[in-house]
mmCIF file of C-alpha atoms in Angstrom:
data_model
loop_
_atom_site.group_PDB
_atom_site.id
_atom_site.type_symbol
_atom_site.label_atom_id
_atom_site.label_comp_id
_atom_site.label_asym_id
_atom_site.label_seq_id
_atom_site.Cartn_x
_atom_site.Cartn_y
_atom_site.Cartn_z
ATOM 1 C CA UNK A 103 103.937 46.560 152.855
ATOM 2 C CA UNK A 104 106.827 46.246 151.312
ATOM 3 C CA UNK A 105 105.389 47.786 148.032
ATOM 4 C CA UNK A 106 104.053 50.447 149.951
ATOM 5 C CA UNK A 107 107.578 51.425 151.485
ATOM 6 C CA UNK A 108 108.994 51.411 147.974
ATOM 7 C CA UNK A 109 106.499 53.568 146.682
ATOM 8 C CA UNK A 110 107.160 55.831 149.457
ATOM 9 C CA UNK A 111 110.781 55.789 149.037
ATOM 10 C CA UNK A 112 110.340 56.610 145.074
ATOM 11 C CA UNK A 113 108.071 59.385 146.021
ATOM 12 C CA UNK A 114 110.286 60.907 148.656
ATOM 13 C CA UNK A 115 113.329 60.519 146.415
ATOM 14 C CA UNK A 116 111.759 61.813 143.134
ATOM 15 C CA UNK A 117 111.001 65.420 144.855
ATOM 16 C CA UNK A 118 114.507 65.725 146.353
ATOM 17 C CA UNK A 119 116.564 67.998 144.209
ATOM 18 C CA UNK A 120 119.012 66.619 142.002
ATOM 19 C CA UNK A 121 122.534 68.295 141.937
ATOM 20 C CA UNK A 122 123.517 69.999 138.504
ATOM 21 C CA UNK A 123 127.002 70.711 136.996
ATOM 22 C CA UNK A 124 128.073 74.270 137.339
ATOM 23 C CA UNK A 125 130.562 76.478 135.621
ATOM 24 C CA UNK A 126 133.606 78.022 137.335
ATOM 25 C CA UNK A 127 136.909 79.644 137.206
ATOM 26 C CA UNK A 128 139.685 76.911 137.340
ATOM 27 C CA UNK A 129 142.400 76.893 139.813
ATOM 28 C CA UNK A 130 145.725 75.399 139.273
ATOM 29 C CA UNK A 131 145.752 72.908 141.929
ATOM 30 C CA UNK A 132 142.867 71.270 140.525
ATOM 31 C CA UNK A 133 143.174 68.582 137.940
ATOM 32 C CA UNK A 134 141.319 69.012 134.747
ATOM 33 C CA UNK A 135 139.758 65.876 132.883
ATOM 34 C CA UNK A 136 138.497 66.115 129.369
ATOM 35 C CA UNK A 137 135.177 64.051 129.187
ATOM 36 C CA UNK A 138 133.618 63.615 125.731
ATOM 37 C CA UNK A 139 130.039 63.385 125.448
ATOM 38 C CA UNK A 140 127.430 61.734 122.736
ATOM 39 C CA UNK A 141 123.891 62.191 124.083
ATOM 40 C CA UNK A 142 120.684 62.013 123.124
ATOM 41 C CA UNK A 143 119.770 64.596 125.710
ATOM 42 C CA UNK A 144 119.380 68.122 124.848
ATOM 43 C CA UNK A 145 122.479 70.339 125.811
ATOM 44 C CA UNK A 146 120.238 73.076 127.540
ATOM 45 C CA UNK A 147 119.089 70.576 130.225
ATOM 46 C CA UNK A 148 121.626 68.664 132.349
ATOM 47 C CA UNK A 149 119.245 67.500 134.989
ATOM 48 C CA UNK A 150 116.296 65.684 135.340
ATOM 49 C CA UNK A 151 113.968 64.992 132.480
ATOM 50 C CA UNK A 152 111.086 62.879 133.625
ATOM 51 C CA UNK A 153 107.916 63.526 131.398
ATOM 52 C CA UNK A 154 109.943 65.117 128.630
ATOM 53 C CA UNK A 155 109.916 63.879 125.232
ATOM 54 C CA UNK A 156 113.212 62.416 123.582
ATOM 55 C CA UNK A 157 114.945 64.352 121.325
ATOM 56 C CA UNK A 158 115.663 61.894 118.644
ATOM 57 C CA UNK A 159 118.827 63.465 117.619
ATOM 58 C CA UNK A 160 122.502 62.971 118.986
ATOM 59 C CA UNK A 161 124.494 66.063 120.245
ATOM 60 C CA UNK A 162 128.140 65.892 120.718
ATOM 61 C CA UNK A 163 130.496 68.399 123.090
ATOM 62 C CA UNK A 164 133.587 68.053 125.335
ATOM 63 C CA UNK A 165 133.432 69.395 128.900
ATOM 64 C CA UNK A 166 136.488 70.305 130.898
ATOM 65 C CA UNK A 167 135.775 69.091 134.151
ATOM 66 C CA UNK A 168 137.809 70.251 137.229
ATOM 67 C CA UNK A 169 138.432 67.952 139.933
ATOM 68 C CA UNK A 170 139.225 69.714 143.336
ATOM 69 C CA UNK A 171 142.595 69.080 145.357
ATOM 70 C CA UNK A 172 140.445 68.123 148.388
ATOM 71 C CA UNK A 173 139.003 65.321 146.263
ATOM 72 C CA UNK A 174 138.601 61.654 148.018
ATOM 73 C CA UNK A 175 138.740 58.476 145.575
ATOM 74 C CA UNK A 176 135.142 57.169 144.960
ATOM 75 C CA UNK A 177 133.365 60.363 145.591
ATOM 76 C CA UNK A 178 132.132 63.631 143.707
ATOM 77 C CA UNK A 179 132.148 66.775 145.598
ATOM 78 C CA UNK A 180 129.290 68.608 144.389
ATOM 79 C CA UNK A 181 128.832 72.438 145.317
ATOM 80 C CA UNK A 182 126.858 73.063 148.674
ATOM 81 C CA UNK A 183 126.702 76.873 147.570
ATOM 82 C CA UNK A 184 128.834 79.023 145.080
ATOM 83 C CA UNK A 185 130.839 76.770 142.640
ATOM 84 C CA UNK A 186 134.478 76.709 143.601
ATOM 85 C CA UNK A 187 136.984 74.574 141.866
ATOM 86 C CA UNK A 188 139.002 74.408 144.941
ATOM 87 C CA UNK A 189 136.672 72.221 146.565
ATOM 88 C CA UNK A 190 134.100 70.923 144.096
ATOM 89 C CA UNK A 191 133.616 69.474 140.963
ATOM 90 C CA UNK A 192 132.959 72.034 138.466
ATOM 91 C CA UNK A 193 133.039 72.512 134.699
ATOM 92 C CA UNK A 194 135.575 75.017 133.434
ATOM 93 C CA UNK A 195 135.352 74.785 129.447
ATOM 94 C CA UNK A 196 133.166 73.284 127.023
ATOM 95 C CA UNK A 197 133.026 72.782 122.898
ATOM 96 C CA UNK A 198 129.790 71.932 121.340
ATOM 97 C CA UNK A 199 130.651 70.113 117.893
ATOM 98 C CA UNK A 200 128.086 70.344 115.356
ATOM 99 C CA UNK A 201 127.906 66.756 114.207
ATOM 100 C CA UNK A 202 129.607 63.408 114.779
ATOM 101 C CA UNK A 203 132.544 63.893 112.367
ATOM 102 C CA UNK A 204 134.731 66.690 114.028
ATOM 103 C CA UNK A 205 133.596 65.188 117.407
ATOM 104 C CA UNK A 206 135.072 61.732 116.621
ATOM 105 C CA UNK A 207 138.374 63.411 114.829
ATOM 106 C CA UNK A 208 139.142 65.383 117.926
ATOM 107 C CA UNK A 209 138.724 62.057 120.161
ATOM 108 C CA UNK A 210 141.050 60.145 117.954
ATOM 109 C CA UNK A 211 143.627 63.095 117.821
ATOM 110 C CA UNK A 212 143.742 63.143 121.534
ATOM 111 C CA UNK A 213 144.629 59.279 121.899
ATOM 112 C CA UNK A 214 148.036 58.140 122.844
ATOM 113 C CA UNK A 215 147.287 55.197 121.041
ATOM 114 C CA UNK A 216 144.444 53.596 119.169
ATOM 115 C CA UNK A 217 142.203 52.601 122.154
ATOM 116 C CA UNK A 218 138.968 54.996 123.525
ATOM 117 C CA UNK A 219 137.274 54.159 126.823
ATOM 118 C CA UNK A 220 133.519 54.389 126.366
ATOM 119 C CA UNK A 221 131.223 54.766 129.358
ATOM 120 C CA UNK A 222 127.483 53.979 129.327
ATOM 121 C CA UNK A 223 125.921 55.506 132.320
ATOM 122 C CA UNK A 224 122.774 53.622 134.115
ATOM 123 C CA UNK A 225 119.319 54.119 135.628
ATOM 124 C CA UNK A 226 118.047 57.579 136.775
ATOM 125 C CA UNK A 227 121.209 59.221 135.607
ATOM 126 C CA UNK A 228 121.155 63.007 134.820
ATOM 127 C CA UNK A 229 123.655 64.516 131.845
ATOM 128 C CA UNK A 230 125.573 65.966 135.013
ATOM 129 C CA UNK A 231 125.858 62.754 136.888
ATOM 130 C CA UNK A 232 127.520 61.263 133.944
ATOM 131 C CA UNK A 233 130.084 63.842 133.016
ATOM 132 C CA UNK A 234 131.104 64.163 136.998
ATOM 133 C CA UNK A 235 131.244 60.214 137.350
ATOM 134 C CA UNK A 236 133.301 59.612 134.205
ATOM 135 C CA UNK A 237 135.833 62.241 135.402
ATOM 136 C CA UNK A 238 135.749 60.851 138.829
ATOM 137 C CA UNK A 239 136.727 57.257 137.465
ATOM 138 C CA UNK A 240 139.338 58.918 135.007
ATOM 139 C CA UNK A 241 140.890 60.463 138.194
ATOM 140 C CA UNK A 242 140.645 57.609 140.416
ATOM 141 C CA UNK A 243 141.892 55.073 137.882
ATOM 142 C CA UNK A 244 144.416 57.088 136.283
ATOM 143 C CA UNK A 245 142.787 56.753 132.765
ATOM 144 C CA UNK A 246 144.933 57.893 130.010
ATOM 145 C CA UNK A 247 142.871 56.893 126.872
ATOM 146 C CA UNK A 248 140.038 59.902 126.041
ATOM 147 C CA UNK A 249 136.848 58.697 127.529
ATOM 148 C CA UNK A 250 133.395 59.165 125.685
ATOM 149 C CA UNK A 251 130.329 59.364 127.713
ATOM 150 C CA UNK A 252 127.407 57.918 126.007
ATOM 151 C CA UNK A 253 124.550 59.516 127.776
ATOM 152 C CA UNK A 254 121.287 57.696 126.455
ATOM 153 C CA UNK A 255 117.754 59.464 127.278
ATOM 154 C CA UNK A 256 117.586 58.523 131.094
ATOM 155 C CA UNK A 257 114.712 60.121 132.912
ATOM 156 C CA UNK A 258 117.097 61.161 135.564
ATOM 157 C CA UNK A 259 114.011 60.337 138.142
ATOM 158 C CA UNK A 260 113.371 57.398 140.310
ATOM 159 C CA UNK A 261 109.933 57.337 139.113
ATOM 160 C CA UNK A 262 111.473 56.703 135.673
ATOM 161 C CA UNK A 263 112.319 52.747 135.693
ATOM 162 C CA UNK A 264 110.034 51.782 133.202
ATOM 163 C CA UNK A 265 110.579 54.924 130.820
ATOM 164 C CA UNK A 266 114.487 54.425 131.110
ATOM 165 C CA UNK A 267 114.032 50.607 130.076
ATOM 166 C CA UNK A 268 112.350 51.845 126.843
ATOM 167 C CA UNK A 269 114.789 54.494 126.535
ATOM 168 C CA UNK A 270 117.635 51.582 126.359
ATOM 169 C CA UNK A 271 115.877 49.904 123.385
ATOM 170 C CA UNK A 272 115.526 53.452 121.749
ATOM 171 C CA UNK A 273 119.219 54.124 122.311
ATOM 172 C CA UNK A 274 120.586 50.955 120.485
ATOM 173 C CA UNK A 275 121.174 52.088 117.300
ATOM 174 C CA UNK A 276 122.997 55.532 118.246
ATOM 175 C CA UNK A 277 125.174 53.610 120.727
ATOM 176 C CA UNK A 278 126.153 51.438 117.709
ATOM 177 C CA UNK A 279 126.663 53.899 115.356
ATOM 178 C CA UNK A 280 129.086 55.643 117.758
ATOM 179 C CA UNK A 281 131.214 52.466 118.436
ATOM 180 C CA UNK A 282 131.341 51.805 114.328
ATOM 181 C CA UNK A 283 132.602 55.728 114.241
ATOM 182 C CA UNK A 284 135.184 55.263 116.997
ATOM 183 C CA UNK A 285 136.565 51.975 115.323
ATOM 184 C CA UNK A 286 136.462 52.986 111.607
ATOM 185 C CA UNK A 287 140.156 52.751 111.423
ATOM 186 C CA UNK A 288 141.615 49.109 111.136
ATOM 187 C CA UNK A 289 143.431 49.269 114.415
ATOM 188 C CA UNK A 290 141.010 51.288 116.266
ATOM 189 C CA UNK A 291 139.834 49.559 119.538
ATOM 190 C CA UNK A 292 137.334 50.722 122.184
ATOM 191 C CA UNK A 293 136.908 49.405 125.858
ATOM 192 C CA UNK A 294 133.215 49.502 127.273
ATOM 193 C CA UNK A 295 132.223 50.052 130.810
ATOM 194 C CA UNK A 296 128.700 50.120 131.467
ATOM 195 C CA UNK A 297 126.599 50.750 134.651
ATOM 196 C CA UNK A 298 123.435 49.301 136.049
ATOM 197 C CA UNK A 299 120.802 49.437 133.279
ATOM 198 C CA UNK A 300 123.572 50.637 130.857
ATOM 199 C CA UNK A 301 124.710 46.983 130.991
ATOM 200 C CA UNK A 302 121.556 45.907 129.388
ATOM 201 C CA UNK A 303 122.007 48.529 126.560
ATOM 202 C CA UNK A 304 125.590 47.338 125.842
ATOM 203 C CA UNK A 305 124.411 43.922 125.686
ATOM 204 C CA UNK A 306 121.525 44.536 123.224
ATOM 205 C CA UNK A 307 123.948 46.392 120.943
ATOM 206 C CA UNK A 308 126.501 43.343 120.680
ATOM 207 C CA UNK A 309 123.508 41.119 120.384
ATOM 208 C CA UNK A 310 122.365 43.573 117.510
ATOM 209 C CA UNK A 311 125.694 43.396 115.860
ATOM 210 C CA UNK A 312 125.955 39.670 115.905
ATOM 211 C CA UNK A 313 122.622 39.287 114.314
ATOM 212 C CA UNK A 314 123.485 41.754 111.610
ATOM 213 C CA UNK A 315 126.807 39.793 111.064
ATOM 214 C CA UNK A 316 128.957 42.606 111.785
ATOM 215 C CA UNK A 317 131.897 40.633 113.330
ATOM 216 C CA UNK A 318 134.223 43.314 112.467
ATOM 217 C CA UNK A 319 132.591 45.774 115.047
ATOM 218 C CA UNK A 320 132.708 43.038 117.869
ATOM 219 C CA UNK A 321 136.423 42.069 117.097
ATOM 220 C CA UNK A 322 137.327 45.678 117.708
ATOM 221 C CA UNK A 323 135.800 45.563 121.060
ATOM 222 C CA UNK A 324 138.784 44.926 123.119
ATOM 223 C CA UNK A 325 137.202 44.886 126.881
ATOM 224 C CA UNK A 326 133.869 44.935 128.317
ATOM 225 C CA UNK A 327 133.152 45.733 132.196
ATOM 226 C CA UNK A 328 129.555 45.264 133.408
ATOM 227 C CA UNK A 329 129.141 47.203 136.763
ATOM 228 C CA UNK A 330 126.050 45.908 138.970
ATOM 229 C CA UNK A 331 124.570 45.013 135.602
ATOM 230 C CA UNK A 332 120.473 45.380 136.025
ATOM 231 C CA UNK A 333 119.892 42.562 133.609
ATOM 232 C CA UNK A 334 117.992 39.159 133.941
ATOM 233 C CA UNK A 335 120.319 36.370 134.363
ATOM 234 C CA UNK A 336 118.489 34.391 131.871
ATOM 235 C CA UNK A 337 118.221 37.089 129.330
ATOM 236 C CA UNK A 338 121.983 38.298 129.844
ATOM 237 C CA UNK A 339 122.743 34.325 128.874
ATOM 238 C CA UNK A 340 120.801 34.422 125.922
ATOM 239 C CA UNK A 341 122.209 37.820 124.617
ATOM 240 C CA UNK A 342 125.672 36.471 125.442
ATOM 241 C CA UNK A 343 124.998 32.975 123.356
ATOM 242 C CA UNK A 344 123.784 35.467 120.586
ATOM 243 C CA UNK A 345 126.725 37.685 120.544
ATOM 244 C CA UNK A 346 129.063 34.325 120.298
ATOM 245 C CA UNK A 347 132.699 35.188 121.035
ATOM 246 C CA UNK A 348 132.755 37.879 123.528
ATOM 247 C CA UNK A 349 135.754 40.259 124.230
ATOM 248 C CA UNK A 350 138.342 38.943 126.523
ATOM 249 C CA UNK A 351 138.201 39.931 129.109
ATOM 250 C CA UNK A 352 134.827 40.267 129.880
ATOM 251 C CA UNK A 353 134.063 41.258 133.388
ATOM 252 C CA UNK A 354 131.020 41.529 135.366
ATOM 253 C CA UNK A 355 130.937 43.470 139.063
ATOM 254 C CA UNK A 356 128.554 42.215 141.860
ATOM 255 C CA UNK A 357 127.369 42.915 145.094
ATOM 256 C CA UNK A 358 125.011 41.273 147.439
ATOM 257 C CA UNK A 359 124.316 44.573 149.222
ATOM 258 C CA UNK A 360 123.134 46.473 145.960
ATOM 259 C CA UNK A 361 120.019 47.945 147.218
ATOM 260 C CA UNK A 362 119.134 49.624 144.103
ATOM 261 C CA UNK A 363 119.186 46.181 142.203
ATOM 262 C CA UNK A 364 117.163 44.727 145.288
ATOM 263 C CA UNK A 365 114.199 47.251 144.089
ATOM 264 C CA UNK A 366 114.711 46.631 140.564
ATOM 265 C CA UNK A 367 114.183 42.863 141.528
ATOM 266 C CA UNK A 368 111.186 43.443 143.192
ATOM 267 C CA UNK A 369 109.929 45.442 140.333
ATOM 268 C CA UNK A 370 110.801 43.119 137.991
ATOM 269 C CA UNK A 371 109.262 40.105 139.740
ATOM 270 C CA UNK A 372 111.421 39.404 142.503
ATOM 271 C CA UNK A 373 113.931 37.663 140.513
ATOM 272 C CA UNK A 374 117.801 38.698 141.389
ATOM 273 C CA UNK A 375 119.327 40.526 138.703
ATOM 274 C CA UNK A 376 122.615 39.878 137.281
ATOM 275 C CA UNK A 377 124.359 42.381 139.667
ATOM 276 C CA UNK A 378 123.649 40.489 142.696
ATOM 277 C CA UNK A 379 124.563 37.036 142.015
ATOM 278 C CA UNK A 380 126.175 35.010 144.614
ATOM 279 C CA UNK A 381 127.468 32.027 142.891
ATOM 280 C CA UNK A 382 128.824 31.297 139.498
ATOM 281 C CA UNK A 383 126.001 29.095 138.376
ATOM 282 C CA UNK A 384 124.024 32.087 136.714
ATOM 283 C CA UNK A 385 126.958 32.380 134.044
ATOM 284 C CA UNK A 386 128.185 28.706 133.814
ATOM 285 C CA UNK A 387 129.693 27.886 130.431
ATOM 286 C CA UNK A 388 130.085 31.720 129.278
ATOM 287 C CA UNK A 389 133.487 33.322 128.842
ATOM 288 C CA UNK A 390 133.222 36.062 131.446
ATOM 289 C CA UNK A 391 134.704 36.540 134.673
ATOM 290 C CA UNK A 392 132.883 37.914 137.782
ATOM 291 C CA UNK A 393 134.210 39.836 140.750
ATOM 292 C CA UNK A 394 132.115 40.046 143.759
ATOM 293 C CA UNK A 395 132.708 43.695 145.533
ATOM 294 C CA UNK A 396 130.226 42.935 148.461
ATOM 295 C CA UNK A 397 132.783 43.033 151.251
ATOM 296 C CA UNK A 398 134.505 46.170 150.001
ATOM 297 C CA UNK A 399 131.170 48.088 150.183
ATOM 298 C CA UNK A 400 130.917 51.271 152.116
ATOM 299 C CA UNK A 401 127.349 52.351 151.682
ATOM 300 C CA UNK A 402 127.865 54.804 149.165
ATOM 301 C CA UNK A 403 125.093 55.137 146.641
ATOM 302 C CA UNK A 404 123.040 52.596 147.894
ATOM 303 C CA UNK A 405 126.017 50.287 146.967
ATOM 304 C CA UNK A 406 125.144 50.186 143.511
ATOM 305 C CA UNK A 407 128.517 51.167 141.842
ATOM 306 C CA UNK A 408 130.919 49.717 144.734
ATOM 307 C CA UNK A 409 134.135 49.459 142.186
ATOM 308 C CA UNK A 410 133.839 52.832 141.713
ATOM 309 C CA UNK A 411 132.582 54.468 144.879
ATOM 310 C CA UNK A 412 134.375 52.635 147.369
ATOM 311 C CA UNK A 413 138.183 53.664 148.221
ATOM 312 C CA UNK A 414 138.954 50.170 149.283
ATOM 313 C CA UNK A 415 137.611 48.492 145.914
ATOM 314 C CA UNK A 416 139.380 51.317 143.967
ATOM 315 C CA UNK A 417 142.587 50.641 145.341
ATOM 316 C CA UNK A 418 142.199 46.668 145.089
ATOM 317 C CA UNK A 419 141.119 47.133 141.372
ATOM 318 C CA UNK A 420 143.874 49.623 140.452
ATOM 319 C CA UNK A 421 146.156 46.737 141.663
ATOM 320 C CA UNK A 422 144.481 43.885 139.683
ATOM 321 C CA UNK A 423 144.559 46.263 136.627
ATOM 322 C CA UNK A 424 148.157 47.050 136.956
ATOM 323 C CA UNK A 425 148.970 43.264 137.480
ATOM 324 C CA UNK A 426 146.832 42.258 134.434
ATOM 325 C CA UNK A 427 148.557 44.946 132.259
ATOM 326 C CA UNK A 428 151.950 43.287 133.276
ATOM 327 C CA UNK A 429 150.919 40.535 132.055
ATOM 328 C CA UNK A 430 150.403 38.383 135.293
ATOM 329 C CA UNK A 431 147.192 36.483 136.073
ATOM 330 C CA UNK A 432 144.715 38.731 137.978
ATOM 331 C CA UNK A 433 141.073 37.906 137.129
ATOM 332 C CA UNK A 434 139.873 34.500 138.183
ATOM 333 C CA UNK A 435 136.646 33.126 136.751
ATOM 334 C CA UNK A 436 134.809 34.046 139.991
ATOM 335 C CA UNK A 437 136.380 36.177 142.501
ATOM 336 C CA UNK A 438 134.971 37.146 146.161
ATOM 337 C CA UNK A 439 137.294 40.044 147.125
ATOM 338 C CA UNK A 440 138.047 40.808 150.886
ATOM 339 C CA UNK A 441 140.902 43.449 151.027
ATOM 340 C CA UNK A 442 143.352 41.780 148.813
ATOM 341 C CA UNK A 443 142.385 39.706 145.717
ATOM 342 C CA UNK A 444 143.217 35.782 145.898
ATOM 343 C CA UNK A 445 144.929 35.378 142.547
ATOM 344 C CA UNK A 446 145.007 32.304 140.483
ATOM 345 C CA UNK A 447 143.859 31.130 136.773
#
C-alpha cells in the first residue's frame, strides 16, 4: 500500500509545472548576487530535462540574480505572474564564457581572498532551482567569496531518481576538473557545500582523487558541508576511509523529519540514509561533525534542506559560523540543536 502512495506522489509531482528563472529589469532596492555556473546542462533549457540525452559538454556562465527587498530568509520568491524584481527572484544579466579558462579567471579575479565556495545541488533539481538556491544562500548567510554552482545533469523530475544516480557517476570527472581548476594556484582553496544526492557526487570525487594519489587537490579543500546527504551510511564510511584525511571541518547536516530522504530510503531498500541518522554510531571513528536540525524544521520543501530553508536554522547556523570564525569552539562532534546551540569541545 505504501508503494502505491509513493507512486501516486511521484506521478502528481511530476505533472506539476516547474518554475523557471525569468529575466526582469533591476530595481535599486533589490540586492544582486552574482552566481557563477559550471553546468552539464544545455543553456537553452533551464527547466526539466527528464528523458533527454546528456550533452556531454560543460557550459560556463555568470548570472546576476536579483533578490527582492521583500525577501524572507530561507525562501525563494518565484514569480507568480510577470516577473518583477521588486517582489521576485529574477535574473537581470547573464554572461556566457566560451570555455573554462575565462570563466575560472573571472571567478578568481572577483575573490576577496584565495577561497571559492562551490555548491553542488541534489536530486530533482533544475538549472533554475540551483541558481536561485545558490543566490538565496549567499544572501541569507552573507557569503563574500564567489560561489560556483556545479549543476550536474539532474533530470529535474521526481521520476528521475535512478537517472539522477547515474548522472552523479557521469559527473565525477567534470566536478573533479572544476575543483582542480579553481585550486590551480598554490594558495587557492575551495569550500564545498553539497545537498542531497550532490553529497554522493562530492564523496565520489574525493574518493576518486584519493585513489589517484592527488593529495594536493584534497589538501586544498578547506571545508566540506554535506546537507541532508542522500548516501547509504555504509557507503559513506567506505568513501571516507578511502579518502583518508578528510577536510576539517567536515560537517553533516541531518534531520529526522526529512520526508524526501524517507522516500529515498524506501526506494533503496528501507535503510535510513545518512541525512536522517539519529545518533553518532553511523559515523563513529570518522573525523566528521554531525549537526541535527530536526527541532528547527518548518515543513518547507519536505524538510529536505532545513539548514537553508528554515529561518530559525539559518539564524542559529549564522551564529555558529561567526563564532567559529572568531576562533571559539562552535561545532561539537554530534550536536542536536534546539533554538540555541549547546557549545563544547
